[in-house]
XYZ file of C-alpha atoms in Angstrom:
588
model
C 89.665 9.417 67.735
C 86.909 11.435 69.310
C 87.587 15.210 69.544
C 87.332 16.667 73.015
C 84.711 19.186 71.959
C 82.544 16.392 70.595
C 82.964 14.460 73.806
C 81.932 17.427 75.908
C 78.941 18.067 73.669
C 77.815 14.505 74.048
C 78.232 14.739 77.804
C 75.813 17.590 77.872
C 73.154 15.871 75.793
C 73.335 12.091 75.929
C 75.609 9.178 76.581
C 78.799 8.715 74.541
C 80.661 5.484 73.886
C 84.103 5.760 75.455
C 86.804 3.444 76.685
C 87.123 3.056 80.423
C 90.384 5.030 80.252
C 88.624 7.912 78.485
C 85.822 7.753 81.039
C 88.377 8.335 83.796
C 89.536 11.622 82.248
C 86.068 12.710 81.139
C 84.791 12.208 84.681
C 87.702 14.105 86.193
C 87.112 16.918 83.728
C 83.454 16.951 84.703
C 84.444 17.235 88.351
C 86.411 20.358 87.513
C 89.868 18.821 87.736
C 92.521 20.789 85.829
C 95.726 19.327 87.273
C 96.691 15.762 88.174
C 99.887 14.451 89.767
C 101.070 11.017 88.742
C 103.594 8.426 87.685
C 102.746 5.979 84.842
C 103.274 2.228 84.748
C 102.058 -0.899 83.005
C 98.681 -1.356 84.670
C 97.612 2.245 84.153
C 99.007 2.845 80.648
C 95.571 2.864 78.938
C 94.599 5.810 81.122
C 97.825 7.648 80.307
C 97.347 6.931 76.596
C 93.938 8.609 76.719
C 95.211 11.729 78.512
C 96.098 13.467 75.209
C 92.382 13.811 74.424
C 91.571 15.885 77.501
C 92.609 19.380 78.685
C 94.086 18.253 81.990
C 97.654 19.095 83.031
C 99.676 16.131 84.272
C 102.613 16.776 86.632
C 105.126 13.927 86.474
C 106.412 13.276 89.986
C 109.619 11.488 90.941
C 108.089 9.167 93.518
C 104.484 8.195 94.180
C 104.714 9.191 97.857
C 105.738 12.654 96.727
C 102.764 12.658 94.371
C 100.288 12.058 97.194
C 101.878 14.874 99.195
C 101.527 17.120 96.124
C 97.838 16.278 95.840
C 97.586 16.896 99.582
C 99.323 20.285 99.385
C 97.134 21.174 96.393
C 94.009 20.437 98.436
C 95.180 22.267 101.560
C 96.171 25.398 99.628
C 93.089 25.604 97.429
C 90.258 23.834 99.236
C 89.748 21.710 96.111
C 90.200 17.939 95.803
C 93.751 16.895 94.874
C 94.258 13.991 92.470
C 97.141 11.516 92.241
C 97.589 8.566 89.828
C 99.845 5.530 90.069
C 100.204 2.081 88.639
C 99.665 -1.210 90.456
C 102.020 -3.000 92.855
C 104.854 -0.785 94.142
C 103.348 2.266 92.509
C 100.226 1.768 94.605
C 101.993 0.822 97.836
C 104.152 3.934 97.563
C 100.956 5.922 98.120
C 100.452 4.564 101.615
C 102.300 7.229 103.634
C 100.671 10.028 101.677
C 97.215 8.545 102.138
C 97.784 8.122 105.877
C 99.030 11.716 106.103
C 95.868 12.971 104.404
C 93.666 10.693 106.517
C 95.082 11.899 109.835
C 94.672 15.554 108.807
C 91.279 15.176 107.042
C 92.491 16.267 103.593
C 90.341 15.591 100.497
C 92.372 13.750 97.867
C 91.429 11.082 95.329
C 94.059 8.543 94.270
C 93.459 6.486 91.129
C 95.520 3.338 90.697
C 95.802 0.881 87.840
C 95.307 -2.790 88.679
C 96.030 -6.015 86.810
C 93.217 -7.318 84.599
C 90.320 -8.813 86.493
C 91.058 -12.350 85.280
C 94.423 -12.172 87.071
C 93.106 -10.906 90.400
C 94.174 -13.203 93.212
C 96.839 -14.991 91.150
C 99.867 -13.028 92.407
C 100.319 -11.693 88.901
C 103.182 -9.310 88.134
C 102.743 -6.105 90.166
C 99.468 -7.301 91.636
C 98.793 -6.172 95.188
C 95.566 -5.871 97.149
C 95.755 -2.084 97.479
C 92.142 -1.713 98.608
C 92.860 -4.125 101.456
C 96.107 -2.357 102.331
C 94.567 1.116 102.370
C 91.285 0.242 104.077
C 92.243 1.797 107.453
C 93.944 4.874 105.949
C 91.268 5.980 103.503
C 87.817 7.356 104.077
C 86.642 4.866 101.453
C 88.075 2.867 98.569
C 86.880 1.012 95.466
C 87.999 -1.874 93.264
C 86.467 -1.253 89.826
C 86.413 -4.169 87.342
C 83.933 -2.911 84.712
C 84.094 0.196 82.518
C 80.455 0.967 83.335
C 81.384 1.367 87.023
C 84.206 3.899 86.542
C 82.275 7.155 86.307
C 79.918 6.414 89.234
C 82.882 5.311 91.374
C 84.965 8.415 90.661
C 82.040 10.779 91.130
C 81.182 9.164 94.444
C 84.860 9.261 95.444
C 84.900 13.041 94.980
C 81.687 13.421 96.958
C 83.032 11.352 99.853
C 86.443 13.032 99.827
C 85.071 16.555 100.235
C 81.884 16.015 102.241
C 81.466 15.958 106.009
C 84.876 15.476 107.567
C 87.065 15.394 104.435
C 89.543 12.619 103.719
C 91.343 10.541 101.093
C 89.602 8.083 98.763
C 91.272 5.498 96.501
C 89.837 4.109 93.253
C 91.600 0.982 91.938
C 90.702 0.193 88.295
C 91.590 -3.058 86.546
C 93.353 -2.816 83.202
C 90.570 -4.610 81.312
C 88.044 -2.113 82.702
C 90.248 0.691 81.338
C 90.328 -0.960 77.902
C 86.649 -1.906 77.628
C 84.071 0.387 76.009
C 80.949 1.592 77.758
C 78.348 4.328 77.654
C 79.424 7.502 79.440
C 76.950 10.024 80.792
C 78.434 12.342 83.420
C 75.087 13.551 84.698
C 73.670 10.047 84.973
C 76.680 8.992 87.063
C 75.791 11.388 89.860
C 75.862 9.657 93.256
C 72.543 8.749 94.771
C 71.127 10.659 97.691
C 73.325 10.168 100.731
C 71.778 9.175 104.038
C 72.643 11.822 106.597
C 74.420 10.586 109.708
C 71.689 10.271 112.369
C 73.844 12.106 114.932
C 74.640 14.993 112.573
C 72.151 17.458 113.979
C 72.291 20.184 116.592
C 69.826 19.676 119.406
C 67.959 22.787 120.549
C 68.577 21.875 124.185
C 72.316 21.674 123.522
C 72.327 25.102 121.888
C 70.484 26.587 124.865
C 72.907 24.993 127.301
C 75.891 26.226 125.322
C 74.579 29.792 125.282
C 74.012 29.740 129.046
C 77.513 28.395 129.675
C 79.150 30.979 127.411
C 77.288 33.897 129.007
C 78.074 32.667 132.524
C 81.789 32.073 131.957
C 84.337 34.383 133.592
C 87.489 32.831 132.106
C 86.516 31.384 128.708
C 88.961 30.310 125.986
C 88.115 29.368 122.388
C 90.148 26.455 120.998
C 90.388 26.934 117.226
C 91.254 23.843 115.155
C 91.647 22.701 111.564
C 87.876 22.410 111.255
C 87.672 26.217 111.189
C 89.530 26.172 107.874
C 87.631 23.235 106.403
C 84.256 24.738 107.338
C 85.329 28.214 106.159
C 84.178 29.494 109.527
C 86.870 32.111 110.210
C 84.458 35.040 110.022
C 81.952 33.417 112.370
C 84.700 32.463 114.817
C 86.056 36.005 114.813
C 82.582 37.384 115.434
C 82.134 35.060 118.415
C 85.500 36.051 119.890
C 85.021 39.793 119.399
C 81.388 39.838 120.482
C 82.176 38.263 123.852
C 85.850 39.275 124.164
C 87.008 35.658 124.378
C 90.707 34.883 123.763
C 91.483 32.313 121.043
C 94.076 29.542 121.282
C 94.944 27.645 118.127
C 96.076 24.135 117.231
C 98.995 23.628 114.824
C 96.661 22.831 111.913
C 94.316 25.622 112.917
C 96.921 28.392 112.514
C 95.560 31.023 110.139
C 91.938 30.270 110.995
C 92.028 33.216 113.415
C 94.396 36.114 112.671
C 97.619 35.838 114.672
C 97.853 39.632 114.804
C 94.408 39.969 116.409
C 94.482 41.280 119.981
C 92.445 38.271 121.144
C 94.819 35.754 119.558
C 96.830 33.802 122.118
C 98.851 31.676 119.683
C 99.476 27.952 119.468
C 98.563 25.596 122.309
C 100.002 22.228 123.278
C 103.370 20.490 123.518
C 105.301 23.385 121.989
C 102.643 26.020 122.431
C 103.303 29.323 124.109
C 103.449 29.091 127.897
C 100.714 31.690 128.457
C 98.391 29.762 126.132
C 98.741 26.535 128.057
C 98.487 28.342 131.386
C 95.325 30.084 130.212
C 93.723 26.781 129.233
C 94.569 25.291 132.613
C 93.030 28.296 134.398
C 89.954 28.613 132.170
C 86.447 27.960 133.444
C 85.083 27.255 129.935
C 86.635 25.823 126.772
C 84.786 26.257 123.473
C 86.445 23.712 121.184
C 85.808 24.515 117.514
C 86.730 21.894 114.902
C 89.485 20.174 116.857
C 89.904 16.713 118.324
C 91.765 17.055 121.643
C 94.737 14.966 120.466
C 97.544 14.142 122.874
C 99.867 16.856 121.556
C 97.249 19.423 122.542
C 96.102 18.147 125.927
C 99.149 16.675 127.638
C 98.024 14.444 130.495
C 94.274 13.982 130.232
C 93.977 13.462 133.996
C 95.038 17.045 134.645
C 93.763 18.754 131.490
C 91.815 21.997 132.090
C 90.494 20.763 135.431
C 88.423 23.856 136.213
C 86.784 24.176 132.800
C 83.441 23.115 131.461
C 83.733 22.122 127.848
C 81.673 22.753 124.716
C 82.719 20.753 121.663
C 81.576 21.835 118.176
C 82.578 19.101 115.722
C 81.333 17.557 112.483
C 82.554 14.045 113.240
C 80.426 12.377 115.963
C 83.230 9.885 116.593
C 85.393 12.654 118.048
C 82.869 13.575 120.744
C 84.008 12.329 124.176
C 86.768 10.258 122.488
C 89.664 11.857 124.348
C 88.071 14.507 126.558
C 84.602 14.251 128.090
C 82.592 17.368 127.285
C 79.579 19.018 128.903
C 77.855 20.034 125.686
C 78.340 18.589 122.194
C 77.167 20.470 119.124
C 77.546 18.027 116.242
C 77.449 19.591 112.809
C 79.119 21.895 110.336
C 81.065 24.421 112.397
C 80.017 27.462 110.403
C 76.345 26.502 110.567
C 76.542 25.816 114.297
C 78.217 29.156 114.991
C 75.560 30.894 112.903
C 72.954 29.272 115.143
C 74.715 30.402 118.303
C 75.632 33.973 117.398
C 72.119 35.503 117.293
C 71.618 34.343 120.883
C 74.798 35.916 122.206
C 74.555 39.628 122.923
C 77.783 41.635 122.611
C 79.818 42.023 125.762
C 81.176 45.541 126.122
C 84.934 45.699 125.930
C 86.466 47.749 128.688
C 89.266 50.086 127.748
C 91.892 47.880 129.340
C 90.037 44.594 128.785
C 88.492 42.214 131.299
C 90.271 40.923 134.367
C 90.683 37.631 132.505
C 92.417 39.258 129.549
C 94.617 41.320 131.860
C 95.746 38.216 133.707
C 96.678 36.546 130.397
C 98.696 39.597 129.367
C 100.570 39.311 132.646
C 101.446 35.713 131.772
C 102.819 36.876 128.425
C 105.055 39.368 130.178
C 106.822 36.723 132.207
C 107.373 34.566 129.137
C 108.812 37.197 126.831
C 112.047 37.473 128.792
C 112.822 33.885 127.768
C 111.929 34.403 124.105
C 114.949 33.820 121.909
C 113.928 36.851 119.881
C 114.624 39.037 122.893
C 118.061 37.629 123.663
C 121.123 39.643 122.586
C 122.881 38.684 119.339
C 125.763 36.431 120.392
C 127.004 35.706 116.878
C 125.063 32.463 116.492
C 122.472 31.887 113.778
C 119.243 30.572 115.263
C 116.442 28.955 113.295
C 113.888 31.090 115.112
C 115.609 34.244 113.822
C 115.656 32.902 110.271
C 111.957 32.040 110.297
C 110.996 35.350 111.865
C 113.011 37.124 109.173
C 111.178 35.193 106.445
C 107.927 36.364 108.040
C 109.079 39.978 108.017
C 110.374 39.762 104.437
C 107.191 38.226 103.053
C 104.888 40.436 105.102
C 103.250 37.276 106.398
C 101.581 36.822 103.009
C 103.347 33.691 101.753
C 102.137 30.114 101.829
C 104.573 28.336 104.118
C 104.942 24.572 103.743
C 106.893 22.913 106.521
C 108.318 19.517 107.118
C 108.209 17.882 110.553
C 110.472 18.531 113.511
C 111.996 21.479 115.321
C 111.740 23.858 112.387
C 108.008 23.039 112.157
C 107.465 24.215 115.729
C 109.632 27.299 115.295
C 107.632 28.157 112.200
C 104.419 27.878 114.203
C 105.870 30.175 116.859
C 107.671 32.772 114.743
C 105.766 33.065 111.443
C 102.504 34.841 112.238
C 99.658 33.555 110.077
C 96.749 35.932 109.572
C 95.144 34.137 106.604
C 93.516 30.698 106.319
C 95.434 28.073 104.307
C 98.707 29.976 104.624
C 100.390 27.181 106.630
C 100.598 23.681 105.187
C 102.097 21.028 107.425
C 101.654 17.395 108.436
C 100.085 17.484 111.882
C 98.551 14.143 112.773
C 100.948 11.686 111.143
C 103.991 13.943 111.406
C 105.378 12.908 108.034
C 108.996 13.830 107.380
C 109.631 14.500 103.691
C 106.226 16.166 103.337
C 107.262 19.764 102.732
C 108.978 19.818 99.339
C 106.328 17.855 97.404
C 103.417 19.475 99.265
C 104.821 22.872 98.290
C 104.775 21.790 94.646
C 101.099 20.982 95.029
C 100.425 24.326 96.715
C 102.230 26.231 93.938
C 100.346 24.366 91.199
C 97.054 25.150 92.958
C 97.913 28.790 93.675
C 100.466 29.956 91.077
C 99.884 33.579 92.003
C 100.987 32.981 95.606
C 104.526 33.180 97.007
C 105.374 29.701 98.305
C 108.172 28.847 100.738
C 109.383 25.446 101.872
C 110.833 25.342 105.371
C 112.448 21.962 105.992
C 115.090 20.370 108.148
C 118.214 18.765 106.757
C 116.882 15.284 107.580
C 113.363 15.532 106.186
C 114.486 17.365 103.061
C 116.698 14.443 102.049
C 113.704 12.077 102.145
C 112.013 13.613 99.105
C 114.740 15.801 97.576
C 114.399 14.121 94.130
C 111.256 16.227 93.723
C 113.643 19.120 92.978
C 113.545 17.633 89.494
C 109.761 18.091 89.414
C 110.186 21.753 90.368
C 112.749 22.229 87.603
C 110.712 20.352 84.999
C 107.561 22.336 85.741
C 109.419 25.653 86.070
C 107.895 26.377 89.466
C 108.916 29.497 91.389
C 109.292 28.012 94.872
C 111.709 29.220 97.550
C 113.283 26.590 99.772
C 114.767 27.231 103.204
C 116.691 24.310 104.684
C 117.315 24.651 108.412
C 120.505 22.639 108.681
C 121.671 21.864 112.229
C 123.459 18.601 111.430
C 121.011 16.569 113.507
C 117.606 15.008 113.353
C 116.835 17.979 115.540
C 113.704 16.996 117.439
C 115.062 13.504 118.050
C 118.247 15.065 119.401
C 116.251 17.387 121.658
C 114.308 14.463 123.149
C 117.561 12.551 123.596
C 119.043 15.561 125.381
C 116.095 16.077 127.723
C 114.783 12.531 128.252
C 117.601 10.092 127.369
C 120.525 11.674 129.243
C 122.041 13.252 126.160
C 122.615 9.975 124.360
C 122.554 11.186 120.766
C 122.065 7.736 119.288
C 121.858 7.919 115.494
C 120.577 11.503 115.389
C 123.669 13.258 113.927
C 123.156 13.267 110.161
C 125.514 13.911 107.263
C 124.102 16.003 104.463
C 125.199 16.801 100.941
C 126.089 20.310 99.843
C 122.489 21.377 99.376
C 123.390 24.312 97.124
C 125.346 22.039 94.800
C 122.496 19.522 94.902
C 120.046 22.219 93.811
C 122.511 23.319 91.156
C 122.498 19.829 89.685
C 118.823 20.380 88.918
C 119.450 23.863 87.513
C 118.147 25.562 90.668
C 120.074 28.512 92.104
C 120.990 28.624 95.772
C 123.077 30.131 98.543
C 124.433 29.206 101.966
C 123.912 31.451 104.984
C 125.922 31.107 108.184
C 125.297 34.366 110.077
C 122.455 36.742 110.872
C 123.487 39.720 108.687
C 123.310 37.513 105.578
C 119.752 36.326 106.227
C 117.579 39.162 104.921
C 119.719 39.986 101.835
C 119.681 36.315 100.811
C 115.930 36.036 101.362
C 115.508 39.118 99.163
C 117.718 37.541 96.477
C 115.515 34.435 96.482
C 112.279 36.420 96.332
C 113.418 38.529 93.385
C 115.018 35.736 91.371
C 111.763 34.894 89.589
C 112.493 31.189 89.772
C 113.094 28.442 92.282
C 115.788 29.232 94.830
C 117.285 27.181 97.673
C 118.902 28.634 100.810
C 120.804 26.435 103.219
C 120.785 28.083 106.655
C 123.528 26.557 108.774
C 122.087 27.196 112.216
C 122.987 26.558 115.843
C 123.345 22.800 116.189
C 121.947 22.168 119.651
C 119.242 24.750 120.107
C 115.907 23.507 121.452
C 112.247 24.303 120.912
C 110.730 25.812 124.042
C 108.446 25.539 125.868
C 108.147 21.760 125.772
C 105.819 19.428 127.606
C 107.329 16.024 128.236
C 105.169 13.042 127.209
C 102.630 12.282 129.932
C 103.130 15.589 131.749
C 100.373 18.086 132.481
C 99.794 21.008 130.138
C 101.153 23.507 132.652
C 104.285 21.451 133.451
C 106.400 23.009 130.737
C 110.124 22.808 130.244
C 111.130 26.412 129.670
C 114.056 27.854 127.751
C 116.963 28.248 130.158
C 117.695 31.843 131.064
C 120.268 32.912 130.089
C 120.620 30.819 126.917
C 122.793 27.794 127.563
C 126.070 27.843 125.703
C 126.435 24.750 123.569
C 129.273 22.524 122.456
C 129.898 24.645 119.383
C 130.868 27.536 121.663
C 133.830 25.633 122.976
């Protein structure tokens, strides 16, 4: 057996003779990978057998879907590529939801799957499935590797593709005979060839000039800050643009943290459950500067009535997103940070008046009318509201934790009531809206950033989808705090049924186990909270426990997320929280 040190030495000097399975790990090690999530099986056993020769930590997951979410959370928290491994057949197909989640949100992960030996391909052999065919539309690229000599170049190229340009998931499917064969391995020689730059990926001088003129001429500009701000590490440049010209900043769900929520120019989240003043401001704006976002339907509402008075500048790295949903006046196609660095020297500072511009004053007036409907400002009536719980978690953690949410009402309340000042401090499934995402993604975030405080915020429905990953938390000894917002419903489904389907709660009430006892079965401590005075002391107990802790918050059953824009409605046609708060069935 070849010692690791000898292998590394040979990598640095000349080719070594390794099995395909060893080449997999040696290539991952060369790419800087230190942790891998996975679940072994027959077609990938040679790779698992070779793991003992390499200094890479393997986290055994309880389901392959959870593993892809862990790799996803790892990538979102750290900015590095997350890696997941699975066997052929059902092991590979279980990756599909996680791959689609990463694809829709542009997250760089690499999934490596075992495949039946090449001589059995196409024979419907045991656990054979065409995973490259299945995942073609939900990966940025994928490979079927049948020779040991092809493994290192394929994996190295997979990493390059996953993290370059607009990031995304890549899958590498390796046949079992390729894992078992022996070939020369030379990490340096396996470097991908020079990549042809996309012909549209350049910023035209004329477009820059036009953008500068439009920005300087605007009286009511708004910056739209998206996920691309985080991926391009352009927070500083974006902040400089906003402060230099005193332009307010609205943020997408995935863009939260890219611009500090506590900044005086921060408006908050836009879109279907965005703050009312944010959506009103967009509708009244005369210029939108869209930075690293894609104008998806949750952000725009009805396209026919979207920002009708505004000219639009779109800064985006993916040419396919330009004019896809919203026609723009100027497109600046390229890396967001580089584009902003081109623009900023041409934009002279605009002096900030003591009380701000007329535009900023009018936005503040909009905020004033909305605050009276904010649940935070309503008197305590003895009910426990999810918004209060999430706001208390924000206060208790000082806004410094990594929050990983599931999908549904709690996700929107988190976006409204946990103020994110730092990039990569909110991890959530935006594009695909994947329930069951939070718990495993939090495991990935904690593995990537062990020094960070990590909280899961999940609903009672989504949590049950991937709750077996509690065993992964226990096995790895991870200090993760879990807040379950339990309202006894699939909450967002119930809210839509209430508002759009005449209150027909078809199949949305959901029975749950005793979550504290469930956690206890895995050796995880927990507590149940039913009223407001218990919230902060229980959060403090979790934070000081030094180990994983689960809190079940039994909250108001029929509360709603407001504002809300009904599907197909205009951005300014918001359903507002009733005033005063409507008493619900539990009051009777």
